mmCIF file of C-alpha atoms and ligand atoms in Angstrom:
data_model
loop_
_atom_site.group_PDB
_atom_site.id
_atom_site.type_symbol
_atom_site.label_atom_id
_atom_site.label_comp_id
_atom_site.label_asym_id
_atom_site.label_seq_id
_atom_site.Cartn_x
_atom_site.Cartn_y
_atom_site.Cartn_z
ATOM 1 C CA UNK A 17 -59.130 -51.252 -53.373
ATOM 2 C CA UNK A 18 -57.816 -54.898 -51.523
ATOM 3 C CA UNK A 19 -54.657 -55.313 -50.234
ATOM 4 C CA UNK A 20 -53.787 -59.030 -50.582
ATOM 5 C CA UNK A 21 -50.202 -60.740 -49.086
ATOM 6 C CA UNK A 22 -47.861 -63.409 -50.308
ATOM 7 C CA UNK A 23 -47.092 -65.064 -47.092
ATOM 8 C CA UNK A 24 -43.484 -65.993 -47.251
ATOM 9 C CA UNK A 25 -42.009 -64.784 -44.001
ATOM 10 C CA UNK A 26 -39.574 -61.814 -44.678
ATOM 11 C CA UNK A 27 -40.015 -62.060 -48.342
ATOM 12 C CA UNK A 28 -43.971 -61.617 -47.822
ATOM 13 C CA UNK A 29 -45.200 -59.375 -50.652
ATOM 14 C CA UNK A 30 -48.734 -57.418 -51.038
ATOM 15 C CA UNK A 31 -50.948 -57.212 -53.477
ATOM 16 C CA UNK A 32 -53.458 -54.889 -54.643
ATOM 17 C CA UNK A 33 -56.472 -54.891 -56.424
ATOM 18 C CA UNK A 34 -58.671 -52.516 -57.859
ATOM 19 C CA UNK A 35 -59.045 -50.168 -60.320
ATOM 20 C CA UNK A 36 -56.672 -47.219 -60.652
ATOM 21 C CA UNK A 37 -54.194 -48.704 -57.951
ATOM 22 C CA UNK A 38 -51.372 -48.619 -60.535
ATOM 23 C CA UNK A 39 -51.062 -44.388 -59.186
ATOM 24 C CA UNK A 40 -49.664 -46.336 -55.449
ATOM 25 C CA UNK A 41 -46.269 -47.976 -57.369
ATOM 26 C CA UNK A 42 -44.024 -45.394 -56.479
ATOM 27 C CA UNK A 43 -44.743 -45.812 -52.677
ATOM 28 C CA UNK A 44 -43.881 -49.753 -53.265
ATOM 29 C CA UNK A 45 -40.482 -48.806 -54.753
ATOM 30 C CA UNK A 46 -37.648 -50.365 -52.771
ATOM 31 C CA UNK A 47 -36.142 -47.752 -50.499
ATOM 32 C CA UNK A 48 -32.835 -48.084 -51.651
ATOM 33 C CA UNK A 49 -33.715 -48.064 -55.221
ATOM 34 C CA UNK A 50 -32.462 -45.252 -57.307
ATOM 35 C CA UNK A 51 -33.144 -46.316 -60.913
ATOM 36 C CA UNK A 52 -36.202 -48.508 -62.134
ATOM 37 C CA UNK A 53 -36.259 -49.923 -65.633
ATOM 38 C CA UNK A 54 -39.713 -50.365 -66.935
ATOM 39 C CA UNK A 55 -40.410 -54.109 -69.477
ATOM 40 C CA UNK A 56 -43.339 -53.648 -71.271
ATOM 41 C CA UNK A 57 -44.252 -53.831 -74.890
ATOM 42 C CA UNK A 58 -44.722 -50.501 -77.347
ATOM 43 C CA UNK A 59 -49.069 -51.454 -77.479
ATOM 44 C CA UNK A 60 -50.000 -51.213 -74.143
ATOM 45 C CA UNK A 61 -51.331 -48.335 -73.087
ATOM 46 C CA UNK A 62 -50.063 -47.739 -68.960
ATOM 47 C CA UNK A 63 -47.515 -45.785 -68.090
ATOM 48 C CA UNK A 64 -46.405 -46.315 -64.950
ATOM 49 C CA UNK A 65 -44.392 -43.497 -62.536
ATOM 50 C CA UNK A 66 -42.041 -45.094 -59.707
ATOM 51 C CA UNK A 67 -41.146 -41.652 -58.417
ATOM 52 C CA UNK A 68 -37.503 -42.411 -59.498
ATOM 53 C CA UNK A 69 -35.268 -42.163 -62.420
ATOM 54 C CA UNK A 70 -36.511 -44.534 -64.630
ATOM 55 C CA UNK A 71 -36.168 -45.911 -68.374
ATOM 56 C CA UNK A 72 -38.401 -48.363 -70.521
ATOM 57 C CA UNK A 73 -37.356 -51.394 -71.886
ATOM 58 C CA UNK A 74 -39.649 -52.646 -74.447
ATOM 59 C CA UNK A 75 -40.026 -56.344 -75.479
ATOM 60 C CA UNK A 76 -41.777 -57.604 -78.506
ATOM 61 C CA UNK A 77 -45.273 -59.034 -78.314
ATOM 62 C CA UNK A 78 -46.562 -62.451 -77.954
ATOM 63 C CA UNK A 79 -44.952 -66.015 -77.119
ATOM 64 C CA UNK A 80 -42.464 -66.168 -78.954
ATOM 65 C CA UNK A 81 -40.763 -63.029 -77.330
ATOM 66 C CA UNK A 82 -40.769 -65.453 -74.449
ATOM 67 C CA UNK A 83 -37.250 -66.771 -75.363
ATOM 68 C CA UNK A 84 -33.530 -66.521 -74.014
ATOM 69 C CA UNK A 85 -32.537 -64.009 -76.675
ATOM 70 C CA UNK A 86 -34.935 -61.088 -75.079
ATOM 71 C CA UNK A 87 -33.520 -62.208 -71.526
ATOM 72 C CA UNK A 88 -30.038 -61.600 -73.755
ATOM 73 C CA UNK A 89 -31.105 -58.209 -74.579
ATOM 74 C CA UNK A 90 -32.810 -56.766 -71.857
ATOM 75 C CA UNK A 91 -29.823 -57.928 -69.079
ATOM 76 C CA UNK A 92 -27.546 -56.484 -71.899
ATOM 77 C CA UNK A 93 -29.234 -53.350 -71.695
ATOM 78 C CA UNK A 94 -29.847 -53.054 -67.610
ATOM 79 C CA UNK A 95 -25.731 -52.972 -67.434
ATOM 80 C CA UNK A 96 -25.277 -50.384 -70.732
ATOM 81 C CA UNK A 97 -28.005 -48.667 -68.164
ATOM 82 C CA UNK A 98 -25.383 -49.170 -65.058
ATOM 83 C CA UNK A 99 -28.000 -50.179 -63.098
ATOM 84 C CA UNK A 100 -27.131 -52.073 -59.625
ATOM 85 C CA UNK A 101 -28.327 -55.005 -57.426
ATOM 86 C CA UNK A 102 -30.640 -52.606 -55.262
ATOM 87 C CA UNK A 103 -32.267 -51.241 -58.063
ATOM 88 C CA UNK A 104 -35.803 -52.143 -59.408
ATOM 89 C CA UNK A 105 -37.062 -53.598 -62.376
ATOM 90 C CA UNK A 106 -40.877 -52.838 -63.337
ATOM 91 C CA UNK A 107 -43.055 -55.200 -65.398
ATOM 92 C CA UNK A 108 -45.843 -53.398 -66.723
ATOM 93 C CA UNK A 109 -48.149 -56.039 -69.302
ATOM 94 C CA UNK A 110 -49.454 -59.755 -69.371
ATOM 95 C CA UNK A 111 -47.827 -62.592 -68.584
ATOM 96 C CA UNK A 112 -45.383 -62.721 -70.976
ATOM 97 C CA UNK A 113 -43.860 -59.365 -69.546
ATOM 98 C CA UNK A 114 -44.191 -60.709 -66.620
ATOM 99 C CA UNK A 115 -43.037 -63.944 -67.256
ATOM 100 C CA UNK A 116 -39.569 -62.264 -69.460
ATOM 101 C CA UNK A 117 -39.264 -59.552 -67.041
ATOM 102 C CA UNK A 118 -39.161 -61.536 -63.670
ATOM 103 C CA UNK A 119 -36.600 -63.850 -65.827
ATOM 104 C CA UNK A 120 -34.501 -61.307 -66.078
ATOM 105 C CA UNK A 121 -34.842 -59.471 -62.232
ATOM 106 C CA UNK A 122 -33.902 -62.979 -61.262
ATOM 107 C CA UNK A 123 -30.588 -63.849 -62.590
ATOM 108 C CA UNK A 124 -29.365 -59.698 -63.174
ATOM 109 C CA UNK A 125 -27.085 -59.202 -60.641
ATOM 110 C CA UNK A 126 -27.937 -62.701 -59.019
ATOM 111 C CA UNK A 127 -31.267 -60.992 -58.587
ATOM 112 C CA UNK A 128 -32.477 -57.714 -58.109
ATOM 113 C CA UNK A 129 -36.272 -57.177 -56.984
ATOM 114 C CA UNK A 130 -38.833 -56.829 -59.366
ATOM 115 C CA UNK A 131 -42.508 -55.341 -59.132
ATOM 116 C CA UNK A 132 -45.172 -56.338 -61.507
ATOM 117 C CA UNK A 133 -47.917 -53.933 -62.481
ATOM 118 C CA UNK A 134 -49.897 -56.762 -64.290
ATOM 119 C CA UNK A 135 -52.048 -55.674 -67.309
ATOM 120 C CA UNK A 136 -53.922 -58.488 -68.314
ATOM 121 C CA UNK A 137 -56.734 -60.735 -66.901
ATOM 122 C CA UNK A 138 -54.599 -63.916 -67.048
ATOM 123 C CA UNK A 139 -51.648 -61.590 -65.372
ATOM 124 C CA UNK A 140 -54.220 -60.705 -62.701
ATOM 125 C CA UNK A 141 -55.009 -63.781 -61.562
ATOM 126 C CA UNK A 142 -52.464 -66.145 -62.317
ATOM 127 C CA UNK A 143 -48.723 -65.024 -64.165
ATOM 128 C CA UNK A 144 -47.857 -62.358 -61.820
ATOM 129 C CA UNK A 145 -48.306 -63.799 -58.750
ATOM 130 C CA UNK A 146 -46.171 -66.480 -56.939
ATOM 131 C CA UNK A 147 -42.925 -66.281 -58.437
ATOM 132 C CA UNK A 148 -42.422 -68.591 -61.598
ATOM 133 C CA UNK A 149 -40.492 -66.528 -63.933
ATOM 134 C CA UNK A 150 -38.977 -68.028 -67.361
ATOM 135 C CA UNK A 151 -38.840 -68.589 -71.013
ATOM 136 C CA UNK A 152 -39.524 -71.374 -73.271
ATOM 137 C CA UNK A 153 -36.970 -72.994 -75.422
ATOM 138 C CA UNK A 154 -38.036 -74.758 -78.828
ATOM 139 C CA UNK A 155 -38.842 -78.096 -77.142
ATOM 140 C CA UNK A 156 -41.493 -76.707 -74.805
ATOM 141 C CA UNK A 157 -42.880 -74.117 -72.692
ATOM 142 C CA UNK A 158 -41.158 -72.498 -69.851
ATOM 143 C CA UNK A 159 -38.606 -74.743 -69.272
ATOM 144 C CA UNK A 160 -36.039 -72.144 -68.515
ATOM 145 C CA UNK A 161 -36.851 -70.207 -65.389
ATOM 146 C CA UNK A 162 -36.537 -69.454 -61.798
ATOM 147 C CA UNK A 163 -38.591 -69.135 -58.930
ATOM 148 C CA UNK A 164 -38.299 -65.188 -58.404
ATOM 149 C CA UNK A 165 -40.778 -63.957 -56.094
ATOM 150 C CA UNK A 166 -42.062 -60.010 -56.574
ATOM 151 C CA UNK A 167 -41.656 -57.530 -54.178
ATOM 152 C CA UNK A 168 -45.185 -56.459 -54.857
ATOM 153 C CA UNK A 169 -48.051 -56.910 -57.208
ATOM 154 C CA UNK A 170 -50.632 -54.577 -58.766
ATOM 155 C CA UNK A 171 -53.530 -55.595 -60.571
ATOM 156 C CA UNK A 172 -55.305 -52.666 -61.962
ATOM 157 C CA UNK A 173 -58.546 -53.086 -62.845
ATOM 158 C CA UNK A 174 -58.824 -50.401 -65.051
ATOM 159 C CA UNK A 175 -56.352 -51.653 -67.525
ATOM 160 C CA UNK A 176 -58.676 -54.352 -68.256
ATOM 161 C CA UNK A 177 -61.303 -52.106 -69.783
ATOM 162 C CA UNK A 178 -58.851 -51.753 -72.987
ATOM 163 C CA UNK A 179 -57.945 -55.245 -73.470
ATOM 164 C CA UNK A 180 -59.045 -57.118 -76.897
ATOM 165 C CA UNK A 181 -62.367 -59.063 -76.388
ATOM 166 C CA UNK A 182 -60.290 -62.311 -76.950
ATOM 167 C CA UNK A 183 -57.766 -61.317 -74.811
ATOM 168 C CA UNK A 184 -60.119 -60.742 -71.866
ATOM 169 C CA UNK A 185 -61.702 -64.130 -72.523
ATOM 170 C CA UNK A 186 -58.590 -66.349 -72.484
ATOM 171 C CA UNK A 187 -57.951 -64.433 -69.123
ATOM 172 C CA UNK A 188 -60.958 -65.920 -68.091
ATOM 173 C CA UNK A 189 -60.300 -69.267 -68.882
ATOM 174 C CA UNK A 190 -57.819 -69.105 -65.759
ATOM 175 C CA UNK A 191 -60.573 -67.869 -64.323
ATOM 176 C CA UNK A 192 -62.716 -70.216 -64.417
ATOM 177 C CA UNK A 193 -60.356 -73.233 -62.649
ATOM 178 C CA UNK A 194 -60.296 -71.179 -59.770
ATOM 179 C CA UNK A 195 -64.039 -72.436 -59.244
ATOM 180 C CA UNK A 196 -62.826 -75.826 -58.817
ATOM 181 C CA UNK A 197 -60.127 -74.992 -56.177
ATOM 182 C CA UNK A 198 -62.749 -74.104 -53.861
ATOM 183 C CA UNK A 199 -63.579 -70.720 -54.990
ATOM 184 C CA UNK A 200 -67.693 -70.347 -55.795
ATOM 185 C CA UNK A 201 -69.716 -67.601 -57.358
ATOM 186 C CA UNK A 202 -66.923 -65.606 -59.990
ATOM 187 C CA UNK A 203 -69.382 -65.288 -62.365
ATOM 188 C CA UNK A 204 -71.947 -63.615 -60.364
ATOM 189 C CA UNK A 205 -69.049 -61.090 -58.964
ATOM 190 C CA UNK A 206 -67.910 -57.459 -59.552
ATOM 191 C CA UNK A 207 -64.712 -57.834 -61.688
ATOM 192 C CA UNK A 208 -62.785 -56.453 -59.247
ATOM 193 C CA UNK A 209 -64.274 -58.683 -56.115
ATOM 194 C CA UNK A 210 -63.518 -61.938 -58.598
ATOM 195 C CA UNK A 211 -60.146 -60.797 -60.118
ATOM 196 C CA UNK A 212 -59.353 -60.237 -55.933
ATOM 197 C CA UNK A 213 -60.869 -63.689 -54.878
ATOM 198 C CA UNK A 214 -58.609 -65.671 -57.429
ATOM 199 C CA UNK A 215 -55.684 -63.612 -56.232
ATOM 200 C CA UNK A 216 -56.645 -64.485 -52.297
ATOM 201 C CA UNK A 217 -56.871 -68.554 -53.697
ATOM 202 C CA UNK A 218 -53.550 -67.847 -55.486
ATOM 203 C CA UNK A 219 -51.648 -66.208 -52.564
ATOM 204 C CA UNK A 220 -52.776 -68.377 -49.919
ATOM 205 C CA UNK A 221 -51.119 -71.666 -52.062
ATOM 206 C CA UNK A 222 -48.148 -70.101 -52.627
ATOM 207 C CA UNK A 223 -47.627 -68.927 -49.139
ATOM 208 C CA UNK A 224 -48.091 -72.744 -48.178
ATOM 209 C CA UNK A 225 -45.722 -74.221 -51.231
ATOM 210 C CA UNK A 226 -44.128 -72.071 -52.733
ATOM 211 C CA UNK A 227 -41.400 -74.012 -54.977
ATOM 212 C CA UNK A 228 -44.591 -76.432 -55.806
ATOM 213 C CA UNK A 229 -43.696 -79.453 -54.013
ATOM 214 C CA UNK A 230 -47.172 -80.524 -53.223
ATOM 215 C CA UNK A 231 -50.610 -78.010 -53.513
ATOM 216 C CA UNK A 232 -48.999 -75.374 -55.427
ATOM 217 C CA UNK A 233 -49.948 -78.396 -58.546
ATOM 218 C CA UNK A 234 -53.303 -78.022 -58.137
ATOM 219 C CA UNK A 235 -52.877 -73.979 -59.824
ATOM 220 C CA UNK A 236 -52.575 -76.113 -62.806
ATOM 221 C CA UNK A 237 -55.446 -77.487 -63.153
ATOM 222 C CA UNK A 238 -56.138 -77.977 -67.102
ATOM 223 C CA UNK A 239 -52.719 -77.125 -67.771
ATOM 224 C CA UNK A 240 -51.265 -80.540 -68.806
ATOM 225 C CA UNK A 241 -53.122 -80.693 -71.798
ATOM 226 C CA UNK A 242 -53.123 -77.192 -72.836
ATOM 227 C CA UNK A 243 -49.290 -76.902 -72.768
ATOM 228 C CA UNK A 244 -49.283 -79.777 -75.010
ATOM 229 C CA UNK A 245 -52.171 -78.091 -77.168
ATOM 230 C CA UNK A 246 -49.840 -74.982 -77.254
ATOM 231 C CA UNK A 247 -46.836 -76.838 -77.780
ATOM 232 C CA UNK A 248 -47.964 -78.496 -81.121
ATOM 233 C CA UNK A 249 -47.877 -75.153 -82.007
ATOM 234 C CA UNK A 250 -50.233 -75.833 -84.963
ATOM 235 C CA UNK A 251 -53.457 -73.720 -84.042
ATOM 236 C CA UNK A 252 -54.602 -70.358 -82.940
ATOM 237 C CA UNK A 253 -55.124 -71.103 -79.827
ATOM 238 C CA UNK A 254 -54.517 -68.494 -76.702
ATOM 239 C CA UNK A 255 -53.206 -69.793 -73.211
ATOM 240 C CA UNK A 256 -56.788 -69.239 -71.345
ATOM 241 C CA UNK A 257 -58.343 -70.827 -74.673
ATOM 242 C CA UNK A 258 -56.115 -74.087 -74.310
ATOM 243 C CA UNK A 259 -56.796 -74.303 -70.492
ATOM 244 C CA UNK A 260 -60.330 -74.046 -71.238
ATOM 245 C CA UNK A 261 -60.198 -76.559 -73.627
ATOM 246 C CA UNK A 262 -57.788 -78.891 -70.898
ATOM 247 C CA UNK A 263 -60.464 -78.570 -67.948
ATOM 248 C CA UNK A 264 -62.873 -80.061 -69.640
ATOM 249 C CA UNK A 265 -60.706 -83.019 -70.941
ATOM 250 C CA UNK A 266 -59.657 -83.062 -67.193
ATOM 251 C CA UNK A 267 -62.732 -83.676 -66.286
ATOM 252 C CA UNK A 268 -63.403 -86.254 -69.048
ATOM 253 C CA UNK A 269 -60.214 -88.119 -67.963
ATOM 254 C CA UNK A 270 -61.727 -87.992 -64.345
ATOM 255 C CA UNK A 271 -64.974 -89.659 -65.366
ATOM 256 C CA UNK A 272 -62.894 -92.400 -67.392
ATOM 257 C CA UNK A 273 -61.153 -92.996 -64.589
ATOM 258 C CA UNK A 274 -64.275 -93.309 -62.107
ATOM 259 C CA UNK A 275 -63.249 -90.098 -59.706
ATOM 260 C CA UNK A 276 -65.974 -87.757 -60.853
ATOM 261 C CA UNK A 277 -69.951 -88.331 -62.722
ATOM 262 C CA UNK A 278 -71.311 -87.051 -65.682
ATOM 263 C CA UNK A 279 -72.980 -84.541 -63.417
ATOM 264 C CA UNK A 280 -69.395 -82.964 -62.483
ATOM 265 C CA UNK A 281 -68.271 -83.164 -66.261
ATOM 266 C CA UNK A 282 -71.647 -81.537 -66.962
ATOM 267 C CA UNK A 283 -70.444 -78.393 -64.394
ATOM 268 C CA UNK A 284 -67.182 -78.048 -66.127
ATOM 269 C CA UNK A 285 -68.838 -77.622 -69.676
ATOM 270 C CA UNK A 286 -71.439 -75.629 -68.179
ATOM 271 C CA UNK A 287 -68.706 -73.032 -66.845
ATOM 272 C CA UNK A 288 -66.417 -73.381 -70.085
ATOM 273 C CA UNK A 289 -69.275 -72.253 -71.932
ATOM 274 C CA UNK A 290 -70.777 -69.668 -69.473
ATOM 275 C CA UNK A 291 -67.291 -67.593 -70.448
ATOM 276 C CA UNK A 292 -67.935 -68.340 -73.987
ATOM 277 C CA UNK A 293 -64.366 -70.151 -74.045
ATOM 278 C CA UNK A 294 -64.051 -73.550 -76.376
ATOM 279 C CA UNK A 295 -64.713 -76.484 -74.918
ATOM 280 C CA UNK A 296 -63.211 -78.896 -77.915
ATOM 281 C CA UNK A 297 -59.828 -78.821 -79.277
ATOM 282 C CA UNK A 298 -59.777 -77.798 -83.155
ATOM 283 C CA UNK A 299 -59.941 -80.700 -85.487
ATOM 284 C CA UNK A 300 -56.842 -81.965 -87.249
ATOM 285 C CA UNK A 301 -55.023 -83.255 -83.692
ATOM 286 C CA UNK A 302 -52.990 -86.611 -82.883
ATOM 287 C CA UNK A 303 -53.698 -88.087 -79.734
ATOM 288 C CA UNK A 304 -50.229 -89.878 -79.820
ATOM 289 C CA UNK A 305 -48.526 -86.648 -80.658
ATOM 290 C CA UNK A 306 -49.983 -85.088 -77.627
ATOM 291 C CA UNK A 307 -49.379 -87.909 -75.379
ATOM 292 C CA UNK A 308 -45.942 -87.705 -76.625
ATOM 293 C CA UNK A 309 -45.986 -83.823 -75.377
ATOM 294 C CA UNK A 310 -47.269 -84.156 -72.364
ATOM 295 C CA UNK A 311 -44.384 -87.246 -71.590
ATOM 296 C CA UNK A 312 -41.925 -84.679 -72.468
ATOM 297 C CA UNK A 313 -43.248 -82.144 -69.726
ATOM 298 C CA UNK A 314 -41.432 -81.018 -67.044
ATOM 299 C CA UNK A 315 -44.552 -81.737 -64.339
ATOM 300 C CA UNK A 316 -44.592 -85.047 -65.783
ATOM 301 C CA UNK A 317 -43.139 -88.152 -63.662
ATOM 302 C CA UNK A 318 -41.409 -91.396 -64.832
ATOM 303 C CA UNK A 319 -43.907 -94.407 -65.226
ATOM 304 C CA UNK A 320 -47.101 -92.650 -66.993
ATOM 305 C CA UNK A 321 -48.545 -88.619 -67.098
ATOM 306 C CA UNK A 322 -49.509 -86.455 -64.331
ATOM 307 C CA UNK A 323 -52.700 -84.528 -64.365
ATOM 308 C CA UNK A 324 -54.701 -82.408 -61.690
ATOM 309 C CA UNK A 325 -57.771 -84.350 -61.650
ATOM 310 C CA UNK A 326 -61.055 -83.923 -59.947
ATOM 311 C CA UNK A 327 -62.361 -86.629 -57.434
ATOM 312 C CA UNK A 328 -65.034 -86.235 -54.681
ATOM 313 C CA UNK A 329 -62.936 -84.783 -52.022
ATOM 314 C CA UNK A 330 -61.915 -82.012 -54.832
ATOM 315 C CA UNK A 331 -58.774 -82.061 -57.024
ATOM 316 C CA UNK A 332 -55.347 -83.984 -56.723
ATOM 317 C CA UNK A 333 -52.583 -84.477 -58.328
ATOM 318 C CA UNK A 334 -52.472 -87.799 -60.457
ATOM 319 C CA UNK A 335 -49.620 -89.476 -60.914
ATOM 320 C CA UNK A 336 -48.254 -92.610 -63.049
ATOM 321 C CA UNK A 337 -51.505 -92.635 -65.770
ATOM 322 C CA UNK A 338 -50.914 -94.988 -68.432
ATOM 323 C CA UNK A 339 -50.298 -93.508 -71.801
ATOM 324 C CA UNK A 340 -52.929 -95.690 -73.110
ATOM 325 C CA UNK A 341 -55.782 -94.212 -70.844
ATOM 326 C CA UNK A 342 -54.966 -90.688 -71.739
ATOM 327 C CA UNK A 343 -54.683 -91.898 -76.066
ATOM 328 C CA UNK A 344 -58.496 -93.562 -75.412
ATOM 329 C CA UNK A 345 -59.552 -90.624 -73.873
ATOM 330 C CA UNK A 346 -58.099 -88.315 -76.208
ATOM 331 C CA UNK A 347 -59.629 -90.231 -79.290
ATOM 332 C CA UNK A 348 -62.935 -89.576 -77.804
ATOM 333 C CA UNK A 349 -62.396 -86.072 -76.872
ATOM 334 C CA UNK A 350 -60.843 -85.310 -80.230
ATOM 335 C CA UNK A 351 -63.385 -83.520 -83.055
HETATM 336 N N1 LIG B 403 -49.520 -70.862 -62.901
HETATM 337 C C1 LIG B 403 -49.423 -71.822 -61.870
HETATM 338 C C2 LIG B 403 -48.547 -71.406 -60.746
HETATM 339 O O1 LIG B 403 -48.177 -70.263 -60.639
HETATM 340 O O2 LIG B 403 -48.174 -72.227 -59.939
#
C-alpha cells in the first residue's frame, strides 16, 4: 500500500493506493462525523463501511447523470436525512460519482467534507483527485462546479479487477498523458506502482496550483479536443477514448506548428496504440463544428483556442491559435 498527500497546507489530504485499502475508510472518517451518506450507483460492486451510521444514495449511471437535477436530488435527500455540516459524504464509483458527489459535498451546507473511494481507472488517476467537482449543463461539459478538495482519497486496486474491458481501457487513456508530463515507464509497471505514480504526478500539481492558474493546465493534456469530441455528442465514444484520440491530434497540431518532429508524433501513436485506445476520430465529423466547440470552452481564451501542446522543453499551455490552424489540421486528421 502508498500513502500519497495533497499538499495544501491545513487542507492537505492523503491518498492511498493499493489493493484492498478501501477496509482503512473508516479510520479516515472525520472525527466529528456522526452520519456518512454513501453516492454510488446500484452496479458497482464495493461496499464501503465508515464505522458510522451511514445510508446510500444511489445516482444513475453514465454522463448524463452528471446534471443539476441529481445535485437537486441528492442535497434534497442529505436534509430529509438531517444530516449536518460536520458530517461526511462518501463517493464510492468513477468519475462521475465522484464528479456529482463532490458537487454536492461542496455547496450542502456551504460544504461539508467529502471522501472519495474511487472505483475506476480514470477515477484513480485523474477525477478523484485535486478537487474539481461539477456537472455539465446542455451546452457543454462541466461547466457547473466548484473547486472542492477531498478530505482523503482511496484508490483500490482491487476494484479494478471487475471493471468492463472498455472501461479499463478508457481509464488508460488518462493514463497514458501522464507519460508526457514527465512520468516514464507505466507500461512496463505493476498496476498498482503506475496507478500510484500518476497519482504522485497528479498530487504534486495540484499542491503547486491548485485553482489551475498556471501548471495545473498541463493535467489536460488532450482534453481540448476530446471535450469537443464528447460534446458533439454524436458517437460512442468514452472520456479516456476521446483523450486518446485528442493526444494524438495534440501532437499533430504541435508538428503543424513546428514545436515537436514526426519522431515525437510517432511516440504519441506508438503509446495510443500500445493501450489499444483509437488513435482517429470516427468518420462523419466537422472540423468547423468542432472548432466551434472548442471556442465555446471554458479553458478557452479570447483571440484564438488554447491547447496543451508539446514543444522540446515538454508541454505548455498554448494560447491565442488561430481558428484556421486548428480547421487545417483537423481536415487532415479527420477519417
Ligand atoms: N482533470 C484535470 C484536473 O484535475 O486538473
Amino acid at each position: 500500500m502508498r500513502e500519497l498527500v495533497v499538499s495544501l497546507g491545513e487542507r492537505s489530504y492523503p491518498i492511498l493506493v493499493g489493493a484492498g485499502c478501501r477496509h482503512r475508510l473508516a479510520e479516515l472518517v472525520p472525527i466529528r462525523a456522526e452520519r456518512a451518506a454513501i453516492v454510488t450507483q446500484e452496479a458497482i460492486p464495493w461496499p464501503v463501511d465508515t464505522g458510522i451510521e451511514q445510508r446510500t444514495f444511489f445516482i444513475d449511471d453514465g454522463e448524463e447523470a452528471k446534471n443539476l437535477e441529481t445535485i437537486d436530488d441528492l442535497c434534497r435527500s442529505f436534509a430529509r436525512w438531517d444530516m449536518h455540516r460536520r458530517d461526511v459524504v462518501v463517493a464510492v464509483g468513477g468519475g462521475v460519482v465522484t464528479d456529482v458527489a463532490g458537487f454536492a459535498a461542496a455547496i450542502y451546507h456551504r460544504g461539508i467534507p467529502v471522501i472519495h473511494v474511487a472505483t475506476t481507472l480514470l477515477g484513480q488517476v485523474d477525477a478523484a483527485i485535486g478537487g474539481k467537482t461539477g456537472v455539465n449543463l446542455p451546452e457543454g461539459k462541466n461547466l457547473v462546479g466548484a473547486f472542492w478538495q477531498p478530505s482523503a482519497v482511496l484508490c483500490d486496486t482491487e476494484t479494478l479487477g471487475t471493471l468492463p474491458p472498455r472501461e479499463y481501457r478508457s481509464g488508460q487513456g488518462e493514463m497514458a498523458k501522464y507519460r508526457f508530463l514527465g512520468v516514464p515507464g507505466l507500461l512496463d509497471m505493476p498496476l498498482d506502482e503506475a496507478v500510484a505514480a500518476c497519482v504522485a504526478c497528479k498530487a504534486e500539481i495540484v499542491g503547486s496550483d491548485e485553482r489551475e492558474s498556471g501548471r495545473r493546465a498541463l493535467l489536460n493534456y488532450g482534453h481540448t479536443l476530446a471535450h469537443a469530441l464528447e460534446t458533439a455528442g454524436r458517437y460512442d465514444l468514452r472520456h479516456g477514448e476521446a483523450v486518446a484520440i485528442g493526444l494524438v491530434f495534440a501532437a499533430r497540431l504541435a508538428e503543424r506548428l513546428g514545436r515537436i518532429d514526426a519522431n515525437r508524433v510517432a511516440e504519441h501513436l506508438a503509446l495510443v496504440s500500445a493501450y489499444d485506445l483509437p488513435n482517429r476520430p470516427p468518420p462523419g465529423l466537422d472540423a468547423l463544428e468542432l472548432v466551434s466547440i472548442m471556442a465555446r470552452d471554458k479553458k478557452a481564451s479570447a483571440g484564438g483556442l488554447t491547447f496543451v501542446l508539446d514543444g522540446s522543453h515538454g508541454l505548455d499551455v498554448v494560447n491565442g491559435i488561430a481558428d484556421r490552424q486548428v480547421i487545417d489540421a483537423l481536415e487532415e486528421f479527420l477519417p
